Amino acid sequence: MKVSNRSGIPITKEDLQRPGGFWHWVWRHNVPVTIVEGVKKAGALLTAGYAAIAIPGVNAGYRTPTDEYGTAIDKPCLIPDLKHFATQGRPSVRG
């Protein structure tokens, strides 16, 4: 697998058969993840050997809690799917 080769971390058949498969392996080994807008960009990066997560818009990766009137009541926070990968010590990918 290209992501495994680029990161230098082997991925086994057992890794792929676990619940979460590839993404569990990425999370477990702190493989750098690139977040992009759109599935075509994510697919291109995966093909090039980068772990990439697609979101449907530039503001889709976080939510700001609001009251019933739409007024912000707390600080913005990552959506759960991204927060799962925001782990201590995860290296970043910069383009």
XYZ file of N, CA and C in Angstrom:
285
model
N 0.828 -1.174 0.000
C 0.000 0.000 0.000
C 0.879 1.246 0.000
N 0.524 2.223 -0.806
C 1.363 3.404 -0.957
C 1.499 4.223 0.319
N 0.428 4.350 1.082
C 0.493 5.120 2.328
C 1.448 4.439 3.297
N 1.395 3.137 3.369
C 2.302 2.378 4.221
C 3.748 2.576 3.782
N 3.994 2.495 2.499
C 5.354 2.680 1.983
C 5.863 4.081 2.267
N 5.041 5.093 2.002
C 5.474 6.481 2.208
C 5.757 6.756 3.678
N 4.935 6.210 4.568
C 5.112 6.477 5.996
C 6.195 5.591 6.624
N 6.548 4.522 5.928
C 7.561 3.611 6.471
C 7.031 2.716 7.574
N 5.715 2.591 7.663
C 5.081 1.765 8.696
C 4.341 0.638 7.997
N 4.752 -0.597 8.241
C 4.083 -1.713 7.566
C 2.618 -1.855 7.977
N 1.797 -2.239 7.015
C 0.395 -2.552 7.297
C 0.176 -4.013 6.924
N -0.449 -4.744 7.811
C -0.625 -6.179 7.602
C -2.064 -6.485 7.193
N -2.279 -7.709 6.747
C -3.636 -8.148 6.434
C -4.503 -8.090 7.686
N -3.907 -8.402 8.835
C -4.650 -8.350 10.097
C -5.098 -6.919 10.395
N -4.218 -5.935 10.112
C -4.601 -4.537 10.306
C -5.827 -4.201 9.471
N -5.839 -4.651 8.235
C -6.927 -4.328 7.318
C -8.219 -5.052 7.664
N -8.122 -6.188 8.377
C -9.308 -6.964 8.728
C -9.933 -6.530 10.052
N -9.248 -5.702 10.806
C -9.803 -5.196 12.071
C -10.934 -4.218 11.789
N -11.811 -4.010 12.764
C -12.820 -2.962 12.587
C -12.119 -1.618 12.339
N -12.541 -0.926 11.339
C -11.904 0.341 10.985
C -10.783 0.171 9.982
N -10.241 -1.038 9.880
C -9.227 -1.380 8.891
C -8.124 -0.356 8.709
N -8.024 0.160 7.508
C -6.975 1.114 7.151
C -6.969 2.325 8.082
N -8.140 2.888 8.378
C -8.191 4.100 9.196
C -7.809 3.829 10.651
N -8.096 2.647 11.136
C -7.629 2.281 12.485
C -6.108 2.221 12.495
N -5.514 1.656 11.440
C -4.052 1.591 11.316
C -3.464 3.003 11.285
N -4.070 3.911 10.518
C -3.602 5.301 10.445
C -3.635 5.932 11.829
N -4.751 5.762 12.534
C -4.900 6.342 13.867
C -3.906 5.726 14.850
N -3.797 4.406 14.855
C -2.951 3.688 15.813
C -1.483 4.058 15.680
N -1.030 4.284 14.461
C 0.391 4.556 14.219
C 0.695 6.042 14.022
N -0.292 6.897 14.277
C -0.100 8.340 14.122
C 0.436 8.720 12.747
N -0.059 8.060 11.718
C 0.324 8.384 10.346
C -0.204 9.784 10.044
N 0.609 10.660 9.432
C 0.122 12.002 9.105
C -1.119 11.939 8.223
N -2.073 12.822 8.507
C -3.326 12.876 7.762
C -3.474 14.276 7.163
N -3.854 14.323 5.905
C -4.140 15.584 5.239
C -5.649 15.715 5.092
N -6.184 16.865 5.476
C -7.620 17.115 5.355
C -7.810 18.046 4.159
N -8.653 17.622 3.232
C -8.873 18.398 2.014
C -10.362 18.576 1.748
N -10.672 19.567 0.915
C -12.046 19.786 0.495
C -12.284 18.987 -0.783
N -13.164 17.985 -0.681
C -13.560 17.218 -1.853
C -12.902 15.860 -1.984
N -13.694 14.918 -2.498
C -13.223 13.535 -2.619
C -12.193 13.358 -3.725
N -12.230 14.177 -4.762
C -11.243 14.030 -5.832
C -9.839 14.342 -5.321
N -9.715 15.394 -4.516
C -8.410 15.740 -3.948
C -7.935 14.640 -3.000
N -8.842 14.137 -2.182
C -8.469 13.068 -1.250
C -8.035 11.825 -2.017
N -8.772 11.477 -3.061
C -8.411 10.316 -3.876
C -7.055 10.482 -4.527
N -6.762 11.678 -5.020
C -5.460 11.935 -5.639
C -4.338 11.785 -4.618
N -4.549 12.295 -3.411
C -3.527 12.178 -2.370
C -3.338 10.731 -1.932
N -4.427 9.988 -1.774
C -4.319 8.570 -1.416
C -3.540 7.811 -2.482
N -3.801 8.122 -3.743
C -3.082 7.480 -4.841
C -1.588 7.793 -4.784
N -1.256 8.994 -4.293
C 0.148 9.404 -4.183
C 0.801 8.917 -2.893
N 0.030 8.246 -2.034
C 0.607 7.685 -0.819
C 0.418 8.498 0.442
N -0.517 9.424 0.437
C -0.810 10.222 1.625
C -2.175 9.828 2.164
N -2.291 9.703 3.493
C -3.600 9.474 4.104
C -4.354 10.796 4.045
N -5.524 10.795 3.427
C -6.272 12.034 3.241
C -7.736 11.833 3.589
N -8.303 12.819 4.259
C -9.712 12.807 4.620
C -10.389 13.943 3.872
N -11.480 13.622 3.178
C -12.237 14.627 2.442
C -13.363 15.181 3.302
N -13.519 16.487 3.263
C -14.679 17.126 3.879
C -15.410 17.893 2.777
N -16.723 18.103 2.922
C -17.495 18.685 1.827
C -17.409 20.206 1.691
N -16.656 20.876 2.510
C -16.510 22.323 2.409
C -15.461 22.806 3.383
N -14.965 24.008 3.172
C -13.864 24.496 4.001
C -14.239 24.663 5.470
N -15.516 24.823 5.760
C -15.951 24.986 7.153
C -16.615 23.731 7.715
N -16.559 22.632 6.984
C -17.273 21.423 7.393
C -16.551 20.611 8.469
N -15.344 20.981 8.834
C -14.582 20.200 9.795
C -14.804 20.580 11.241
N -15.604 21.600 11.487
C -15.860 22.008 12.868
C -17.303 22.469 13.027
N -17.738 22.530 14.236
C -19.067 23.029 14.569
C -18.928 24.038 15.708
N -19.791 25.033 15.695
C -19.856 25.998 16.786
C -21.191 25.801 17.496
N -21.149 25.398 18.755
C -22.404 25.202 19.487
C -23.189 26.519 19.560
N -24.490 26.416 19.311
C -25.353 27.596 19.345
C -26.588 27.325 20.192
N -27.217 28.409 20.612
C -28.481 28.268 21.343
C -29.629 28.203 20.334
N -30.860 28.197 20.833
C -32.015 28.055 19.940
C -32.204 29.253 19.006
N -31.490 30.355 19.270
C -31.586 31.546 18.424
C -30.423 31.638 17.424
N -29.534 30.655 17.460
C -28.397 30.655 16.542
C -27.190 31.431 17.043
N -27.215 31.853 18.288
C -26.106 32.590 18.879
C -25.065 31.608 19.405
N -23.814 31.859 19.060
C -22.732 30.982 19.533
C -22.681 31.003 21.050
N -22.615 29.815 21.657
C -22.578 29.717 23.121
C -21.292 29.065 23.616
N -20.456 28.645 22.706
C -19.183 28.032 23.089
C -18.211 28.170 21.927
N -16.986 27.754 22.148
C -15.955 27.836 21.118
C -16.185 26.760 20.050
N -15.736 27.022 18.811
C -15.817 25.992 17.769
C -15.012 24.757 18.170
N -15.458 23.585 17.735
C -14.743 22.350 18.024
C -14.784 21.446 16.789
N -13.789 20.583 16.690
C -13.723 19.652 15.571
C -14.905 18.692 15.597
N -15.340 18.270 14.405
C -16.366 17.234 14.342
C -15.744 15.939 14.860
N -16.546 15.035 15.407
C -16.003 13.804 16.003
C -15.094 12.995 15.068
N -15.434 12.923 13.781
C -14.618 12.142 12.849
C -13.205 12.697 12.719
N -13.039 14.007 12.792
C -11.702 14.605 12.720
C -11.028 14.613 14.086
N -11.809 14.845 15.129
C -11.255 14.878 16.478
C -10.572 13.548 16.819
N -11.111 12.469 16.287
C -10.542 11.143 16.505
C -9.078 11.080 16.051
N -8.744 11.824 14.998
C -7.385 11.808 14.466
C -6.502 12.916 15.034
N -7.051 13.817 15.809
C -6.278 14.914 16.403
C -5.611 14.427 17.677
N -4.618 13.568 17.520
C -3.971 12.942 18.656
C -2.631 13.596 18.954
N -2.229 13.531 20.205
C -0.953 14.066 20.664
C 0.194 13.429 19.881
N 1.084 14.238 19.370
C 2.271 13.715 18.696
C 2.087 13.363 17.225
N 0.873 13.534 16.683
C 0.662 13.223 15.259
C 1.425 14.244 14.437
N 2.312 13.781 13.549
C 3.028 14.725 12.687
C 2.075 15.360 11.680
N 2.378 16.572 11.273
C 1.516 17.243 10.300
C 2.125 17.126 8.904
N 1.263 17.245 7.919
C 1.683 17.251 6.530
C 1.486 18.670 6.033
N 2.511 19.235 5.487
C 2.408 20.616 4.984
C 2.708 20.619 3.495
N 1.893 21.363 2.771
C 2.038 21.382 1.323
C 2.646 22.603 0.770
